[in-house]
CSV table of C-alpha atoms and ligand atoms in Angstrom, one decimal:
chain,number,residue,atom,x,y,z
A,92,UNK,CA,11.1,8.4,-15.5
A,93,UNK,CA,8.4,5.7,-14.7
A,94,UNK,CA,9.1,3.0,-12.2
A,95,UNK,CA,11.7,0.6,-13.9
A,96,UNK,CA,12.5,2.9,-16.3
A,97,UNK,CA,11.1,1.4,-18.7
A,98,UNK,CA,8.5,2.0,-21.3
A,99,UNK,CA,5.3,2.4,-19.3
A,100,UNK,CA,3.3,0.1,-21.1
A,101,UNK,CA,6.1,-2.9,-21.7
A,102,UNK,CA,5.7,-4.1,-18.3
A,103,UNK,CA,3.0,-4.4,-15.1
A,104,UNK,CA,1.2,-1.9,-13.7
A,105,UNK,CA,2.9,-1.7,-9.8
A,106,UNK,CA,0.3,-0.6,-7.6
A,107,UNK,CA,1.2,-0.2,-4.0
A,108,UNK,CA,-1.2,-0.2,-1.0
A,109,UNK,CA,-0.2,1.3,2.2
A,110,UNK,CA,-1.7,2.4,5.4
A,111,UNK,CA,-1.5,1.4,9.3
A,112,UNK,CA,-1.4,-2.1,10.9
A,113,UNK,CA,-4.9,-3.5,10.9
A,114,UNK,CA,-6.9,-1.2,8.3
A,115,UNK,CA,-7.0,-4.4,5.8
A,116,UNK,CA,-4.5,-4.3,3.4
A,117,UNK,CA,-4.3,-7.3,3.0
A,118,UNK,CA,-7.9,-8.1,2.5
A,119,UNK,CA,-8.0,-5.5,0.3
A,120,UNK,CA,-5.6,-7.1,-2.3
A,121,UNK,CA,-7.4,-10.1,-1.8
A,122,UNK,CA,-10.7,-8.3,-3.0
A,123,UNK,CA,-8.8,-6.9,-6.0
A,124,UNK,CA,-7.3,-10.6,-7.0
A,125,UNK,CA,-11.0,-12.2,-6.5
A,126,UNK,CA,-12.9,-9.0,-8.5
A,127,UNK,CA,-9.9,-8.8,-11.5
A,128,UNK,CA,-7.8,-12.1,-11.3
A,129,UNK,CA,-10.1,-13.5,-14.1
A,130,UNK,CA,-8.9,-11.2,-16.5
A,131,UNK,CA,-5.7,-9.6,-15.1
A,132,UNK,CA,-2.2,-11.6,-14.7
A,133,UNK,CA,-1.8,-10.3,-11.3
A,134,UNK,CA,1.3,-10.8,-8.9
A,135,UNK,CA,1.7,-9.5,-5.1
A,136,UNK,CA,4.6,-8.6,-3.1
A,137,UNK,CA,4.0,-7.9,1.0
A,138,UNK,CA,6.4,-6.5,3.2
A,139,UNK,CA,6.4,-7.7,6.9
A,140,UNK,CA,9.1,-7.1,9.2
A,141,UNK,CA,10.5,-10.4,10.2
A,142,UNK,CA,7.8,-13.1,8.8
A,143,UNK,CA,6.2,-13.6,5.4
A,144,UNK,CA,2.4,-13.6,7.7
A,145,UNK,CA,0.9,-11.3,5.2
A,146,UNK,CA,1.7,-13.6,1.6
A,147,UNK,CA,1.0,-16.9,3.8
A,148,UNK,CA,-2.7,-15.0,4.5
A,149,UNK,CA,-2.9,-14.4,0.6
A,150,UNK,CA,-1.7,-17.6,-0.1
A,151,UNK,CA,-4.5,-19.3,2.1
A,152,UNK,CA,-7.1,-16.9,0.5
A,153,UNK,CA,-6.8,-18.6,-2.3
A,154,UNK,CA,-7.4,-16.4,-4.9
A,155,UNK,CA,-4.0,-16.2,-6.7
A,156,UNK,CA,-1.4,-19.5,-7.6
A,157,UNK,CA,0.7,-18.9,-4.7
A,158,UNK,CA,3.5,-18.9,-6.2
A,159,UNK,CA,2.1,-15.6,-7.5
A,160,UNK,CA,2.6,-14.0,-3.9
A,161,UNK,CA,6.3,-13.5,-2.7
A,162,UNK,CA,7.2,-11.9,0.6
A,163,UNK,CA,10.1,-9.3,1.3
A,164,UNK,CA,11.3,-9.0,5.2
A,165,UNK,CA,12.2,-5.4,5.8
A,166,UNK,CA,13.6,-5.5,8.7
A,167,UNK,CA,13.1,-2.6,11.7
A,168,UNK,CA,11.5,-0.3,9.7
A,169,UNK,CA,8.9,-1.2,6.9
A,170,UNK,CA,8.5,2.6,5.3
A,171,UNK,CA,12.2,2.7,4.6
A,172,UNK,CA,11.6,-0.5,2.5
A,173,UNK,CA,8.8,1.2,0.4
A,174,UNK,CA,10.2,4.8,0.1
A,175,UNK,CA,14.3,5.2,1.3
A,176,UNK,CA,15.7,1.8,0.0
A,177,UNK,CA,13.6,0.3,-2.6
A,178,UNK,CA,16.2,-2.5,-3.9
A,179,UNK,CA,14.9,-5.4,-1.8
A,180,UNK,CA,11.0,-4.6,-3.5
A,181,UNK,CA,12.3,-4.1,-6.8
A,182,UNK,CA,14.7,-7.4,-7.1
A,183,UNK,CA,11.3,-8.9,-6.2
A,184,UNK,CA,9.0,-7.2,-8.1
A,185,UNK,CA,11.3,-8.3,-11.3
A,186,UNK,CA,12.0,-11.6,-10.4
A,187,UNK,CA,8.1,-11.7,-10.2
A,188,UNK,CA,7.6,-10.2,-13.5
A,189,UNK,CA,10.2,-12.1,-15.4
A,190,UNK,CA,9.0,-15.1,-13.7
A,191,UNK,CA,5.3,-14.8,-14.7
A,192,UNK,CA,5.9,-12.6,-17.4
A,193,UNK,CA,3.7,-11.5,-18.8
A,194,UNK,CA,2.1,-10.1,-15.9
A,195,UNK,CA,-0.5,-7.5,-16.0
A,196,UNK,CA,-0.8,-5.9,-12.3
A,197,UNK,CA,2.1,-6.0,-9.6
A,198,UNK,CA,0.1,-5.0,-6.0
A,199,UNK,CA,3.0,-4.0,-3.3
A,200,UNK,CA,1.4,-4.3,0.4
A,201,UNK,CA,3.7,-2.0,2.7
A,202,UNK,CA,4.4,-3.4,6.2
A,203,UNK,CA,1.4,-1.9,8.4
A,204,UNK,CA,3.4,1.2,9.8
A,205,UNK,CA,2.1,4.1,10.7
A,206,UNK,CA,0.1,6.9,9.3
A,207,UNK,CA,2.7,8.8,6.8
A,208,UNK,CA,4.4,5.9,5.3
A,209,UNK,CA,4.1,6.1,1.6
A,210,UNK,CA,5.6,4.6,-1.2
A,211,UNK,CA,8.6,6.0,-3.6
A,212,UNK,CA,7.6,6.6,-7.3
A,213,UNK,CA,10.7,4.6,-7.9
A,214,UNK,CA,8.8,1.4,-7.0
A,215,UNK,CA,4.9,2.1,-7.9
A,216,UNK,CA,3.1,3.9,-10.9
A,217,UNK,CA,0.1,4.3,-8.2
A,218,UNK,CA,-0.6,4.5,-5.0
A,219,UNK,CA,-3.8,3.2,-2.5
A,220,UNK,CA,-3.7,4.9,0.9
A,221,UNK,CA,-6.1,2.8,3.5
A,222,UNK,CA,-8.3,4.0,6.8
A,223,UNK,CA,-10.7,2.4,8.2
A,224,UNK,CA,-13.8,3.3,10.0
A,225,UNK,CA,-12.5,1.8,13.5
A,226,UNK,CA,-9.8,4.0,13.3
A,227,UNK,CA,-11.8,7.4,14.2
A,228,UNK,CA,-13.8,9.5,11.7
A,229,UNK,CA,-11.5,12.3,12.2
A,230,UNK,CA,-8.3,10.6,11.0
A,231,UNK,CA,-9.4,11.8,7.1
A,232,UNK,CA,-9.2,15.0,8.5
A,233,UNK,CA,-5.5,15.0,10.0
A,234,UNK,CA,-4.2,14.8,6.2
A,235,UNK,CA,-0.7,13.8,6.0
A,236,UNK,CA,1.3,12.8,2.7
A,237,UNK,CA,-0.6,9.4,2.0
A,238,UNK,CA,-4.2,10.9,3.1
A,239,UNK,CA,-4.0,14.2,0.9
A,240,UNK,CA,-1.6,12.9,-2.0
A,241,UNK,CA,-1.6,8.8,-2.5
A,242,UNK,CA,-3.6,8.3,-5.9
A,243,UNK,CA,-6.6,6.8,-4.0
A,244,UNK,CA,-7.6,6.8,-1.0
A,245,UNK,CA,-9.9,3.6,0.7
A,246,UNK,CA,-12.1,4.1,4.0
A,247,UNK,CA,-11.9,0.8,4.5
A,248,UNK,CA,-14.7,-1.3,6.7
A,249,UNK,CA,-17.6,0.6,6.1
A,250,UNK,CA,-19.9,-2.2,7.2
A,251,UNK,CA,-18.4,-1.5,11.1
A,252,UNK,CA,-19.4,2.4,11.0
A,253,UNK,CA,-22.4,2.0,12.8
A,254,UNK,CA,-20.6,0.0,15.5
A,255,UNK,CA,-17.8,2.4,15.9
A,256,UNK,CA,-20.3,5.5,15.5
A,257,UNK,CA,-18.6,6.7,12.4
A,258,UNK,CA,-20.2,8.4,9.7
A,259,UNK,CA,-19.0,7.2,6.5
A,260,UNK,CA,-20.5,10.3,4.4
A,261,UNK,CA,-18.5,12.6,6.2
A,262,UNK,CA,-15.5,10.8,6.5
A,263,UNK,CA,-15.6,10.5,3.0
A,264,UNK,CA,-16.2,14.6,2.0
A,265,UNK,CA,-13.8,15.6,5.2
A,266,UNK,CA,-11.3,13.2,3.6
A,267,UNK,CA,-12.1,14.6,-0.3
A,268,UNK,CA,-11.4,17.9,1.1
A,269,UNK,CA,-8.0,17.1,2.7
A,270,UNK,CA,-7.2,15.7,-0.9
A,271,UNK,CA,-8.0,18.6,-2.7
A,272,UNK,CA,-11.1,16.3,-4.4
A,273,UNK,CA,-8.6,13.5,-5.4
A,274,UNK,CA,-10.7,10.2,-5.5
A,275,UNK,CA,-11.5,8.8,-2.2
A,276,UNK,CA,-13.3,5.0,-2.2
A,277,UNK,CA,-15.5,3.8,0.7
A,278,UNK,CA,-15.0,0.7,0.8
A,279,UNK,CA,-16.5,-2.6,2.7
A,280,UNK,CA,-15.1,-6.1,1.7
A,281,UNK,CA,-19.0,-7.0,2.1
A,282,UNK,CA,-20.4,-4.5,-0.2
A,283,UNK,CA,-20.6,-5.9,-3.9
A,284,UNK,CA,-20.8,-1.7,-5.1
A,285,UNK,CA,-17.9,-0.7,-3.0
A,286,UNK,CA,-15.9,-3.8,-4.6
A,287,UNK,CA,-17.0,-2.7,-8.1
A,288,UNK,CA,-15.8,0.9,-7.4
A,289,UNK,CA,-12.3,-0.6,-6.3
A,290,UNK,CA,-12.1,-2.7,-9.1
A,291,UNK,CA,-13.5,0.4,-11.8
A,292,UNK,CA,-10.3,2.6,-9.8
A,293,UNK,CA,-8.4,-0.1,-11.1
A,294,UNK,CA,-8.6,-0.9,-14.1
A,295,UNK,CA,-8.8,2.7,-15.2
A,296,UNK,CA,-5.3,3.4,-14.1
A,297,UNK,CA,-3.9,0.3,-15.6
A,298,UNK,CA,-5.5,1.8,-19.0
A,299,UNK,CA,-4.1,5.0,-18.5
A,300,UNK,CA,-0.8,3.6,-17.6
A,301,UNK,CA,-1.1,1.4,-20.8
A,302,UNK,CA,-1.6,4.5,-23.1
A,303,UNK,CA,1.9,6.0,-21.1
A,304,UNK,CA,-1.1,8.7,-20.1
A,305,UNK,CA,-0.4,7.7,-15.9
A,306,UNK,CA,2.1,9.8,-14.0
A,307,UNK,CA,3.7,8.4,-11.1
A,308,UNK,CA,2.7,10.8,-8.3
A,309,UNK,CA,5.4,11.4,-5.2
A,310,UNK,CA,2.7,11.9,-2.1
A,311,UNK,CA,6.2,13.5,0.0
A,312,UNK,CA,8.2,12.2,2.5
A,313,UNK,CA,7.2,11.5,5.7
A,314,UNK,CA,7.4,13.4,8.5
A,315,UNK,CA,10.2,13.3,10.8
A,316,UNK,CA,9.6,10.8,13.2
A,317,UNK,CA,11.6,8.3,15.8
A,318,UNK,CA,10.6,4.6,16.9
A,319,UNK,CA,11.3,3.3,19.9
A,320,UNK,CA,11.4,-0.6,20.9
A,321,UNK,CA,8.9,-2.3,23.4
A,322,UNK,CA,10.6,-1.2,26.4
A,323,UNK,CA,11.1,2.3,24.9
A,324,UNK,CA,15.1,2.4,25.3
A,325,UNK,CA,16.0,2.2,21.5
A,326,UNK,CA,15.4,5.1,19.6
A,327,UNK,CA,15.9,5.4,15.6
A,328,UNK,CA,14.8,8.7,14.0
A,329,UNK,CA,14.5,9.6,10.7
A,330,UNK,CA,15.2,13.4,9.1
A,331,UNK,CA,12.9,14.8,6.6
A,332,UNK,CA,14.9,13.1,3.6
A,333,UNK,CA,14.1,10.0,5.2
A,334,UNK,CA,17.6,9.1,6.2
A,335,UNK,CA,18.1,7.2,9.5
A,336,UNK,CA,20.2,8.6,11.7
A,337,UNK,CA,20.7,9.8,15.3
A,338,UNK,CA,20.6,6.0,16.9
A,339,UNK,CA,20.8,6.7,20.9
A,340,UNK,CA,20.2,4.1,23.1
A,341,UNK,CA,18.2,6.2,26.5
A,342,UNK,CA,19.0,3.7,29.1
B,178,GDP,N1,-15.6,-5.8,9.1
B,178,GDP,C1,-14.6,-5.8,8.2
B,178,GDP,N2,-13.4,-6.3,8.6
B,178,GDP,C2,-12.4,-6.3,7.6
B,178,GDP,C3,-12.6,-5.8,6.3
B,178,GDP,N3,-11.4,-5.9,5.7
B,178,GDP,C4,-10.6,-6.4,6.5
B,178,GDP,N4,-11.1,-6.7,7.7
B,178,GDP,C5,-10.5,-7.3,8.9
B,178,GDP,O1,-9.6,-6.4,9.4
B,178,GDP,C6,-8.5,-7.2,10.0
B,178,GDP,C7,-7.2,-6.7,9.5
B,178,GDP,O2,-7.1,-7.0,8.1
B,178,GDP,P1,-5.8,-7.1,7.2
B,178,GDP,O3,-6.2,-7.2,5.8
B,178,GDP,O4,-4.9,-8.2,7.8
B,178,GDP,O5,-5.1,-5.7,7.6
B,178,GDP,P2,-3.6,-5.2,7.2
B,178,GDP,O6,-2.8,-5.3,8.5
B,178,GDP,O7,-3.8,-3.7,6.8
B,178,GDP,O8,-3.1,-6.0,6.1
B,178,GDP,C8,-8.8,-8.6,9.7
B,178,GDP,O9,-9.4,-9.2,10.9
B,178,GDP,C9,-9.8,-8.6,8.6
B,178,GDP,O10,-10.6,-9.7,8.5
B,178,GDP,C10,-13.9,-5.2,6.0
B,178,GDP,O11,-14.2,-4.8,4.9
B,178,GDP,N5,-14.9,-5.3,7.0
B,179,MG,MG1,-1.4,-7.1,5.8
C-alpha cells in the first residue's frame, strides 16, 4: 500500500530527505524548490526538535510562499518522528495537501540525526539519503540502511572536496558499491550540472510515481542505538523494531 493509501497518482509525490546535522538538507530542498518550483506545486515539511529553525530558513530563502513550509517539533528523538510514529508528519503532510491542493511534490526534511535514521514507507514514496564531503570520504563506505538502500543518495558539497582532501570520484563509486549500483548524485549547491542531475532524479520519480510504476522502498530499521543528554546521565535506547525502551537514568 503506497503512502496514504491512496491511489498513487491522486495525490503528491512525498519525497523525504534525510541525513546527519549539517550535511545540507535544508539547502538541498531549497535547490529543488528554485530548479522545479516553476513547474511543480511544491510543499515542505521539516522536522526540528524543539524550534521550527529549519522552515524559518526555507521561509527566508524565499523560493516557496511560506505558507507552503510547515514545521513539525518532534521532540527527543527526530528518527522516531520519520520512521516509529509517523502521525505528527502525516496530519501535516495532509493538512498541507488539502490546504494547497492540488500539490504536486511534498519534500519531508528529517531532523539532522544521525547516520541510520531513515524514513518509513508509511510517510514517503522516495527517499534522498545526504553526505557531504566534510564529513570524510570513507563515510560512503561504512553503508548503513540510508547509505546502501534510500532511493538516492546526495554527496553533498562537492565544491569543499579539495579543501577537506576528499575525492569526490571515489566517494562516489565506493558509495555506488555500498548501494549495490543504486543511483548516487554528487552534488554542489554551486554546480549548475549537479543541480540539473538533482532536479532530472526528480522529476523522473514523480513520473514514475504518476504512472503507479514507483514502489516505496523500506531502506530497514535502524540500528540499535541509545542517546544520551549533554551531561551523558540520560540514556534512551531503541531495540531493532525501533521501540524506545530501557529509559535509565546513570547518575
Ligand atoms: N560549500 C557548500 N556549503 C553548503 C552546501 N549546501 C549547504 N551548505 C552549507 O552547509 C551548512 C548546513 O546546511 P543545512 O542545509 O542547514 O544542513 P542541514 O542541517 O542538513 O539541513 C550551511 O552553512 C549551508 O550553507 C554546498 O553545496 N556547498
Ligand atoms: Mg536542516
Amino acid at each position: 500500500m503506497p503512502a496514504g493509501g491512496r491511489a498513487p497518482a491522486a495525490r503528491a509525490l512525498r519525497l523525504g530527505v534525510a541525513g546527519p546535522v549539517g550535511v545540507g538538507k535544508s539547502s538541498l530542498i531549497a535547490t529543488v524548490c528554485r530548479a522545479l518550483g516553476a513547474e511543480l506545486r511544491i510543499g515542505v515539511i521539516t522536522n526540528d526538535i524543539y524550534t521550527d529553525e529549519d522552515a524559518r530558513f526555507l521561509r527566508s530563502a524565499g523560493v516557496l510562499e511560506p505558507e507552503r513550509i510547515r514545521a513539525v517539533e518532534t521532540g527527543a528523538c527526530p528518527h522516531t518522528a520519520i520512521r516509529d510514529d509517523v502521525t505528527a508528519n502525516l496530519l501535516a503532510t495532509e493538512d498541507l495537501e488539502r490546504d494547497f491542493d492540488p500539490l504536486d511534490l511534498v519534500i519531508i526534511e528529517s531532523g539532522g540525526d544521525n547516520l541510520t535514521a531513515t524514513f518509513s514507507p508509511a510517510l514517503v514514496d522516495a527517499q534522498i539519503f545526504v553526505l557531504d564531503v566534510a564529513g570524510g570520504g570513507d563515510v560512503a563506505r561504512k553503508g548503513g540502511p540510508g547509505i546502501g538502500r534510500a532511493d538516492l543518495l546526495v554527496v553533498n558539497k562537492t565544491d569543499l572536496a579539495p579543501h577537506v582532501g576528499v575525492d569526490v570520484a571515489q566517494m562516489v563509486s565506493d558509495a555506488s558499491a555500498a548501494r549495490e549500483n543504486r543511483a548516487v548524485v554528487a552534488l554542489s549547491r554551486s554546480d549548475d550540472a549537479s543541480v540539473a542531475q538533482l532536479r532530472a532524479w526528480v522529476l523522473g520519480v514523480l513520473d514514475s510515481f504518476r504512472a503507479g510504476a514507483h514502489v516505496a522502498q523500506d531502506p530497514g530499521p535502524m540500528a540499535p542505538h541509545f542517546h544520551a543528554d549533554e551531561d551523558g546521565g540520560y540514556v534512551h535506547s531503541h531495540d531493532d523494531d525501533g521501540r524506545a525502551h530501557d529509559h535509565a537514568h546513570t547518575h
